CSV table of C-alpha atoms in Angstrom, one decimal:
chain,number,residue,atom,x,y,z
A,300,UNK,CA,-28.7,-24.3,7.3
A,301,UNK,CA,-29.8,-22.3,10.4
A,302,UNK,CA,-28.1,-19.6,12.5
A,303,UNK,CA,-26.2,-21.8,14.9
A,304,UNK,CA,-25.0,-24.2,12.2
A,305,UNK,CA,-23.9,-21.2,10.1
A,306,UNK,CA,-21.9,-19.8,12.9
A,307,UNK,CA,-20.2,-23.2,13.6
A,308,UNK,CA,-19.3,-23.6,9.9
A,309,UNK,CA,-17.9,-20.1,9.7
A,310,UNK,CA,-15.7,-20.8,12.8
A,311,UNK,CA,-14.6,-24.1,11.2
A,312,UNK,CA,-13.5,-22.2,8.1
A,313,UNK,CA,-11.6,-19.6,10.2
A,314,UNK,CA,-9.8,-22.4,12.0
A,315,UNK,CA,-8.8,-24.0,8.7
A,316,UNK,CA,-7.7,-20.7,7.2
A,317,UNK,CA,-5.6,-19.8,10.2
A,318,UNK,CA,-4.0,-23.3,10.0
A,319,UNK,CA,-3.0,-22.5,6.4
A,320,UNK,CA,-5.6,-24.8,4.9
A,321,UNK,CA,-6.9,-22.1,2.6
A,322,UNK,CA,-8.6,-24.2,0.0
A,323,UNK,CA,-10.5,-26.3,2.5
A,324,UNK,CA,-11.6,-23.1,4.3
A,325,UNK,CA,-12.9,-21.6,1.0
A,326,UNK,CA,-14.9,-24.8,0.4
A,327,UNK,CA,-16.5,-24.6,3.8
A,328,UNK,CA,-17.4,-20.9,3.4
A,329,UNK,CA,-18.8,-21.5,-0.1
A,330,UNK,CA,-21.0,-24.2,1.3
A,331,UNK,CA,-22.3,-21.8,4.0
A,332,UNK,CA,-23.0,-19.2,1.3
A,333,UNK,CA,-25.0,-21.6,-0.8
A,334,UNK,CA,-27.0,-23.2,2.0
A,335,UNK,CA,-27.4,-20.7,4.9
A,336,UNK,CA,-30.7,-19.1,5.4
A,337,UNK,CA,-29.3,-16.6,8.0
A,338,UNK,CA,-28.6,-13.2,6.3
A,339,UNK,CA,-26.2,-12.0,9.0
A,340,UNK,CA,-24.3,-15.3,8.7
A,341,UNK,CA,-24.1,-14.9,4.9
A,342,UNK,CA,-22.8,-11.3,5.4
A,343,UNK,CA,-20.1,-12.5,7.7
A,344,UNK,CA,-19.0,-15.4,5.5
A,345,UNK,CA,-18.9,-13.0,2.5
A,346,UNK,CA,-16.5,-10.9,4.6
A,347,UNK,CA,-14.3,-14.0,5.1
A,348,UNK,CA,-14.3,-14.8,1.4
A,349,UNK,CA,-13.4,-11.2,0.5
A,350,UNK,CA,-10.5,-11.1,2.9
A,351,UNK,CA,-9.2,-14.5,1.8
A,352,UNK,CA,-9.3,-13.7,-1.9
A,353,UNK,CA,-7.7,-10.3,-1.3
A,354,UNK,CA,-4.8,-12.0,0.5
A,355,UNK,CA,-4.4,-14.5,-2.3
A,356,UNK,CA,-4.3,-11.8,-5.0
A,357,UNK,CA,-7.6,-12.9,-6.6
A,358,UNK,CA,-9.0,-9.4,-6.9
A,359,UNK,CA,-11.7,-10.1,-9.4
A,360,UNK,CA,-13.2,-12.8,-7.2
A,361,UNK,CA,-12.9,-10.4,-4.3
A,362,UNK,CA,-14.9,-7.8,-6.2
A,363,UNK,CA,-17.6,-10.4,-7.1
A,364,UNK,CA,-18.1,-11.3,-3.4
A,365,UNK,CA,-18.1,-7.6,-2.4
A,366,UNK,CA,-21.0,-6.9,-4.8
A,367,UNK,CA,-23.0,-9.8,-3.3
A,368,UNK,CA,-22.2,-8.5,0.2
A,369,UNK,CA,-23.7,-5.1,-0.7
A,370,UNK,CA,-27.0,-6.8,-1.7
A,371,UNK,CA,-27.0,-8.8,1.6
A,372,UNK,CA,-26.3,-5.6,3.6
A,373,UNK,CA,-29.3,-4.0,2.0
A,374,UNK,CA,-31.4,-7.0,2.8
A,375,UNK,CA,-30.4,-6.6,6.5
A,376,UNK,CA,-31.2,-2.9,6.5
A,377,UNK,CA,-28.3,-2.3,8.9
A,378,UNK,CA,-26.3,0.9,8.3
A,379,UNK,CA,-23.1,-0.6,9.9
A,380,UNK,CA,-23.3,-3.6,7.6
A,381,UNK,CA,-23.9,-1.3,4.6
A,382,UNK,CA,-20.9,0.8,5.5
A,383,UNK,CA,-18.6,-2.2,5.8
A,384,UNK,CA,-19.8,-3.6,2.5
A,385,UNK,CA,-19.2,-0.3,0.7
A,386,UNK,CA,-15.7,-0.2,2.2
A,387,UNK,CA,-15.0,-3.8,0.9
A,388,UNK,CA,-16.3,-2.7,-2.5
A,389,UNK,CA,-13.9,0.3,-2.4
A,390,UNK,CA,-11.0,-2.0,-1.4
A,391,UNK,CA,-11.8,-4.4,-4.2
A,392,UNK,CA,-11.8,-1.6,-6.8
A,393,UNK,CA,-8.6,-0.2,-5.3
A,394,UNK,CA,-6.8,-3.6,-5.8
A,395,UNK,CA,-8.0,-3.5,-9.4
A,396,UNK,CA,-6.7,0.1,-9.7
A,397,UNK,CA,-10.2,1.4,-10.5
A,398,UNK,CA,-9.5,4.5,-8.4
A,399,UNK,CA,-12.5,6.7,-9.5
A,400,UNK,CA,-14.8,3.9,-8.3
A,401,UNK,CA,-12.8,3.5,-5.2
A,402,UNK,CA,-13.1,7.2,-4.4
A,403,UNK,CA,-16.8,7.1,-5.0
A,404,UNK,CA,-17.4,4.2,-2.7
A,405,UNK,CA,-15.1,5.7,0.0
A,406,UNK,CA,-17.2,8.9,-0.1
A,407,UNK,CA,-20.3,6.8,0.4
A,408,UNK,CA,-18.6,5.4,3.5
A,409,UNK,CA,-17.6,8.8,4.7
A,410,UNK,CA,-21.2,10.0,4.4
A,411,UNK,CA,-22.2,7.1,6.7
A,412,UNK,CA,-19.6,7.5,9.4
A,413,UNK,CA,-16.2,9.1,10.1
A,414,UNK,CA,-12.9,7.6,9.1
A,415,UNK,CA,-9.2,8.2,9.6
A,416,UNK,CA,-6.3,8.3,7.2
A,417,UNK,CA,-2.6,7.6,7.6
A,418,UNK,CA,0.4,9.3,5.9
A,419,UNK,CA,3.8,7.8,6.5
A,420,UNK,CA,6.4,6.9,4.0
A,421,UNK,CA,5.5,9.0,1.0
A,422,UNK,CA,6.1,12.2,3.0
A,423,UNK,CA,9.6,10.8,3.8
A,424,UNK,CA,9.6,11.0,7.6
A,425,UNK,CA,11.2,7.5,7.9
A,426,UNK,CA,11.6,7.5,11.7
A,427,UNK,CA,7.9,8.0,12.2
A,428,UNK,CA,7.1,5.6,9.4
A,429,UNK,CA,9.1,2.9,11.3
A,430,UNK,CA,7.3,3.6,14.5
A,431,UNK,CA,3.9,2.3,13.4
A,432,UNK,CA,4.9,-1.2,12.0
A,433,UNK,CA,7.1,-1.6,15.1
A,434,UNK,CA,4.1,-1.0,17.4
A,435,UNK,CA,2.1,-3.4,15.3
A,436,UNK,CA,4.8,-6.1,15.7
A,437,UNK,CA,4.8,-5.5,19.5
A,438,UNK,CA,1.1,-6.0,19.6
A,439,UNK,CA,1.3,-9.2,17.7
A,440,UNK,CA,4.1,-10.4,20.0
A,441,UNK,CA,2.3,-9.4,23.2
A,442,UNK,CA,-1.3,-10.3,22.5
A,443,UNK,CA,-1.2,-12.2,19.2
A,444,UNK,CA,-1.0,-15.9,20.2
A,445,UNK,CA,-4.4,-16.4,18.6
A,446,UNK,CA,-3.8,-13.9,15.8
A,447,UNK,CA,-3.0,-14.8,12.3
A,448,UNK,CA,0.7,-14.8,11.3
A,449,UNK,CA,-0.3,-12.6,8.4
A,450,UNK,CA,-0.5,-9.6,10.8
A,451,UNK,CA,3.1,-10.3,11.8
A,452,UNK,CA,4.1,-10.7,8.2
A,453,UNK,CA,2.7,-7.3,7.1
A,454,UNK,CA,4.3,-5.5,10.1
A,455,UNK,CA,7.7,-7.1,9.3
A,456,UNK,CA,7.4,-6.1,5.6
A,457,UNK,CA,6.6,-2.4,6.5
A,458,UNK,CA,9.5,-2.4,9.0
A,459,UNK,CA,11.8,-3.7,6.2
A,460,UNK,CA,10.8,-0.9,3.9
A,461,UNK,CA,11.4,1.8,6.6
A,462,UNK,CA,14.7,0.2,7.6
A,463,UNK,CA,15.9,0.2,4.0
A,464,UNK,CA,15.0,3.9,3.6
A,465,UNK,CA,16.9,4.7,6.8
A,466,UNK,CA,19.9,2.8,5.4
A,467,UNK,CA,19.7,0.0,8.0
A,468,UNK,CA,20.0,-2.7,5.4
A,469,UNK,CA,20.8,-5.6,7.6
A,470,UNK,CA,17.7,-4.9,9.7
A,471,UNK,CA,15.7,-4.5,6.5
A,472,UNK,CA,16.9,-7.9,5.2
A,473,UNK,CA,16.0,-9.7,8.5
A,474,UNK,CA,12.5,-8.3,8.6
A,475,UNK,CA,11.9,-9.0,4.9
A,476,UNK,CA,13.1,-12.5,5.2
A,477,UNK,CA,10.7,-13.2,8.1
A,478,UNK,CA,7.8,-11.6,6.2
A,479,UNK,CA,8.7,-13.7,3.1
A,480,UNK,CA,8.8,-16.9,5.1
A,481,UNK,CA,5.3,-16.4,6.4
A,482,UNK,CA,4.0,-15.3,3.0
A,483,UNK,CA,5.3,-18.5,1.4
A,484,UNK,CA,3.8,-20.6,4.2
A,485,UNK,CA,0.4,-19.0,3.6
A,486,UNK,CA,0.6,-18.8,-0.2
A,487,UNK,CA,0.2,-15.0,0.1
A,488,UNK,CA,1.1,-14.0,-3.5
A,489,UNK,CA,0.6,-10.2,-3.1
A,490,UNK,CA,2.9,-10.2,-0.1
A,491,UNK,CA,5.5,-12.4,-1.8
A,492,UNK,CA,5.6,-9.9,-4.7
A,493,UNK,CA,6.1,-7.0,-2.2
A,494,UNK,CA,8.9,-8.9,-0.4
A,495,UNK,CA,10.7,-9.7,-3.6
A,496,UNK,CA,10.5,-6.0,-4.5
A,497,UNK,CA,11.9,-5.1,-1.1
A,498,UNK,CA,14.7,-7.7,-1.5
A,499,UNK,CA,15.6,-6.1,-4.8
A,500,UNK,CA,15.6,-2.6,-3.4
A,501,UNK,CA,17.9,-3.7,-0.6
A,502,UNK,CA,20.4,-5.2,-3.0
A,503,UNK,CA,20.2,-2.1,-5.2
A,504,UNK,CA,20.9,0.0,-2.1
A,505,UNK,CA,24.0,-2.2,-1.6
A,506,UNK,CA,24.9,-1.4,-5.3
A,507,UNK,CA,24.5,-5.1,-6.1
A,508,UNK,CA,22.4,-4.7,-9.2
A,509,UNK,CA,23.1,-8.2,-10.6
A,510,UNK,CA,21.4,-9.7,-7.5
A,511,UNK,CA,18.6,-7.1,-7.6
A,512,UNK,CA,17.6,-7.6,-11.3
A,513,UNK,CA,16.3,-11.3,-10.9
A,514,UNK,CA,14.3,-10.3,-7.8
A,515,UNK,CA,12.7,-7.4,-9.7
A,516,UNK,CA,11.8,-9.8,-12.5
A,517,UNK,CA,10.2,-12.3,-10.1
A,518,UNK,CA,8.3,-9.5,-8.4
A,519,UNK,CA,7.1,-8.2,-11.8
A,520,UNK,CA,5.9,-11.7,-12.8
A,521,UNK,CA,3.7,-12.1,-9.7
A,522,UNK,CA,2.4,-8.5,-9.9
A,523,UNK,CA,1.4,-9.0,-13.5
A,524,UNK,CA,-0.3,-12.3,-12.6
A,525,UNK,CA,-2.4,-10.7,-9.8
A,526,UNK,CA,-3.0,-7.4,-11.6
A,527,UNK,CA,-1.1,-5.1,-9.3
A,528,UNK,CA,-0.3,-2.3,-11.7
A,529,UNK,CA,0.7,0.1,-9.0
A,530,UNK,CA,3.3,-2.4,-7.9
A,531,UNK,CA,4.5,-2.7,-11.4
A,532,UNK,CA,5.2,1.0,-11.4
A,533,UNK,CA,7.3,0.6,-8.3
A,534,UNK,CA,9.2,-2.4,-9.8
A,535,UNK,CA,10.0,-0.4,-13.0
A,536,UNK,CA,11.2,2.5,-10.8
A,537,UNK,CA,13.6,0.2,-9.1
A,538,UNK,CA,14.8,-1.3,-12.4
A,539,UNK,CA,15.4,2.3,-13.7
A,540,UNK,CA,17.6,3.1,-10.7
A,541,UNK,CA,19.6,-0.1,-11.4
A,542,UNK,CA,20.2,0.9,-15.0
A,543,UNK,CA,21.3,4.4,-13.7
A,544,UNK,CA,23.8,2.8,-11.3
A,545,UNK,CA,25.3,0.9,-14.3
A,546,UNK,CA,25.2,4.2,-16.3
A,547,UNK,CA,23.0,2.5,-18.9
A,548,UNK,CA,20.9,5.7,-19.3
A,549,UNK,CA,19.1,4.7,-22.5
A,550,UNK,CA,17.9,1.5,-20.9
A,551,UNK,CA,16.8,3.5,-17.9
A,552,UNK,CA,14.7,5.8,-20.1
A,553,UNK,CA,13.1,2.7,-21.7
A,554,UNK,CA,12.0,1.5,-18.2
A,555,UNK,CA,10.8,5.0,-17.4
A,556,UNK,CA,8.7,5.0,-20.6
A,557,UNK,CA,6.9,1.8,-19.5
A,558,UNK,CA,6.4,3.0,-16.0
A,559,UNK,CA,5.1,6.4,-17.2
A,560,UNK,CA,2.5,4.7,-19.4
A,561,UNK,CA,1.3,2.6,-16.5
A,562,UNK,CA,1.3,5.6,-14.1
A,563,UNK,CA,-0.6,7.8,-16.5
A,564,UNK,CA,-3.2,5.1,-17.1
A,565,UNK,CA,-3.7,4.8,-13.3
A,566,UNK,CA,-3.6,8.5,-12.5
A,567,UNK,CA,-0.7,7.7,-10.2
A,568,UNK,CA,0.6,11.2,-9.6
A,569,UNK,CA,3.2,10.3,-7.0
A,570,UNK,CA,4.6,7.7,-9.4
A,571,UNK,CA,4.8,10.4,-12.1
A,572,UNK,CA,6.5,12.8,-9.8
A,573,UNK,CA,9.2,10.2,-9.1
A,574,UNK,CA,9.6,9.5,-12.8
A,575,UNK,CA,10.1,13.2,-13.6
A,576,UNK,CA,12.7,13.4,-10.8
A,577,UNK,CA,14.6,10.4,-12.4
A,578,UNK,CA,14.3,11.9,-15.9
A,579,UNK,CA,15.7,15.2,-14.5
A,580,UNK,CA,18.8,13.4,-13.2
A,581,UNK,CA,19.3,11.4,-16.5
A,582,UNK,CA,18.9,14.4,-18.8
A,583,UNK,CA,21.2,16.5,-16.6
A,584,UNK,CA,23.9,13.8,-17.0
A,585,UNK,CA,23.3,13.6,-20.7
A,586,UNK,CA,23.4,17.4,-20.9
A,587,UNK,CA,20.1,17.6,-22.9
A,588,UNK,CA,18.9,20.9,-21.6
A,589,UNK,CA,15.5,21.1,-23.3
A,590,UNK,CA,14.4,17.7,-22.0
A,591,UNK,CA,15.8,18.6,-18.6
A,592,UNK,CA,13.8,21.8,-18.4
A,593,UNK,CA,10.6,20.0,-19.5
A,594,UNK,CA,10.9,17.5,-16.6
A,595,UNK,CA,11.8,20.1,-14.1
A,596,UNK,CA,8.6,22.0,-15.0
A,597,UNK,CA,6.5,18.8,-14.8
A,598,UNK,CA,8.1,17.8,-11.5
A,599,UNK,CA,7.1,21.1,-9.9
A,600,UNK,CA,3.6,20.9,-11.5
A,601,UNK,CA,3.2,17.5,-9.7
A,602,UNK,CA,4.4,19.0,-6.4
A,603,UNK,CA,1.9,21.9,-6.7
A,604,UNK,CA,-1.0,19.6,-7.8
A,605,UNK,CA,-0.4,17.2,-4.9
A,606,UNK,CA,0.4,20.1,-2.5
A,607,UNK,CA,3.6,18.3,-1.4
A,608,UNK,CA,5.1,21.4,0.2
A,609,UNK,CA,5.1,22.8,3.7
A,610,UNK,CA,2.4,25.4,4.2
A,611,UNK,CA,4.7,27.5,6.3
A,612,UNK,CA,8.1,27.6,4.7
A,613,UNK,CA,7.0,26.7,1.2
A,614,UNK,CA,9.7,24.0,0.7
A,615,UNK,CA,8.7,20.8,-1.0
A,616,UNK,CA,8.1,17.7,1.1
A,617,UNK,CA,9.3,14.3,0.0
A,618,UNK,CA,12.7,15.1,-1.6
A,619,UNK,CA,14.6,14.1,1.6
A,620,UNK,CA,14.0,12.6,5.0
A,621,UNK,CA,12.3,15.3,7.1
A,622,UNK,CA,10.5,15.2,10.4
A,623,UNK,CA,6.8,15.8,9.6
A,624,UNK,CA,3.8,16.5,11.8
A,625,UNK,CA,0.1,16.5,10.9
A,626,UNK,CA,-2.6,18.6,12.5
A,627,UNK,CA,-6.1,17.3,13.4
A,628,UNK,CA,-7.4,19.0,10.2
A,629,UNK,CA,-5.1,16.7,8.2
A,630,UNK,CA,-2.7,19.3,6.9
A,631,UNK,CA,0.9,18.4,7.5
A,632,UNK,CA,4.1,20.5,7.8
A,633,UNK,CA,7.8,20.3,8.8
A,634,UNK,CA,7.9,19.7,12.5
A,635,UNK,CA,10.4,22.5,13.0
A,636,UNK,CA,8.0,24.9,11.2
A,637,UNK,CA,5.1,23.8,13.2
A,638,UNK,CA,7.0,24.3,16.5
A,639,UNK,CA,7.6,27.9,15.6
A,640,UNK,CA,3.8,28.4,14.9
A,641,UNK,CA,2.9,27.5,18.5
A,642,UNK,CA,-0.9,27.2,19.0
A,643,UNK,CA,-2.0,29.9,16.6
A,644,UNK,CA,-3.7,27.4,14.3
A,645,UNK,CA,-3.3,25.8,10.9
A,646,UNK,CA,-2.1,28.4,8.3
A,647,UNK,CA,-4.0,26.5,5.6
A,648,UNK,CA,-7.4,26.4,7.0
A,649,UNK,CA,-7.0,28.5,10.2
A,650,UNK,CA,-8.4,25.8,12.5
A,651,UNK,CA,-6.8,25.6,15.9
A,652,UNK,CA,-3.9,23.2,16.3
A,653,UNK,CA,-3.6,22.9,20.1
A,654,UNK,CA,-3.4,19.1,19.9
A,655,UNK,CA,-1.5,18.1,16.8
A,656,UNK,CA,-1.9,14.5,15.8
A,657,UNK,CA,-0.6,12.0,13.3
A,658,UNK,CA,-2.5,11.5,10.0
C-alpha cells in the first residue's frame, strides 16, 4: 500500500469513526498498519488507534500501539514525531496508573520541547474552573460542525463537575445528561463511568443518597472493567460521604480503608489528603481523640508535601472555594494576596510576575 492509498484509507477510517462506526474504523486502520509501506502513514494510523483505544477504555491495547509508534518515530528520525510518540506512551501509562513511567516519559518530552500545564478544580477556584470548559463548548458550537461530538461531551462533563461544586445542581444535571447521551452513542466507556460518578455526586449533593448509591455502583463497575484505579478512589470517596450523611460512620470507615489502599498503591497524594480530611470529621464525631490527632497530623503532612498553601499568607489551598491566580513561573497564590504583592515578583522563586497567567 503506497502513500496515497494509505492517506485515503486513514481518512476513510476517520470518517467511519466520526460516524460512530468504531469497529469498522478499527478494521480499516489495522489493515493500513499491516499493509502500508509508508512510515509517516503508519505513524499517523498508530495515532488514530491510540486515540480510539483510549476513548474506549482499552488502555493495554493503547499502550501496545504507543510502543509500536515509538519504533516508527525512530525509523522516521523526526524529533516532532518522536516527541508525540513519547507523549502517547506517557498518556498510556497514565491511564494504567503507572505514574513513575508516566513522569519519566513526560520528562523526555520536556527535554525535546516546551509544554504547558493546567491547574483548575483541585485548587478549588470553581469559577475559574468553569470558565475553561465553557470556552471549549463555545468553540465546539461556533466552529465545530466537522468536529467530533466527543469534544462537546468532554466539555459538558467538565462543566457539570464545576457547576456541581458551585451548587448549581440543575445546570450540572443538564450538562451531565448531554455528556452521557453522547458517551452512550459513541460507546465511550471511560466517559460513561465519569458521568455516572457525576450523577451520583449530584444526587449526594441533594442529600438523595438512595439514588446516588446505584450510580456509584455502576460507575465502579465500569472503572473496574477499564482499570481506572484513580476513578475508583473518587467513587469510594463519594460512597464514604453518603455513609456519613446517613451517619453510618463504621461503613464510612470501611470505604475509606478500601480507598486508602488504592490511593497508597497509586501514590495518589491528593486522594490521601481528602481521605485524611474525612477521617478527621468522622473521628471528631466519634470523639476518638487519638485517631483524630493522627489524621490531623497526616492531613497537614500532605498539605506540606504537596505545597498546597499560599506562598504569601501561608493558608492552605483547597479547603474552600478561593479565587486563585498562577504566575508564569507556575507558582500559584490567593488572588487577593497576589494583588497586594504588585509587580515585585514571585515570593517563592523571586522571578518577576508582571504578566500573571493561568497554569
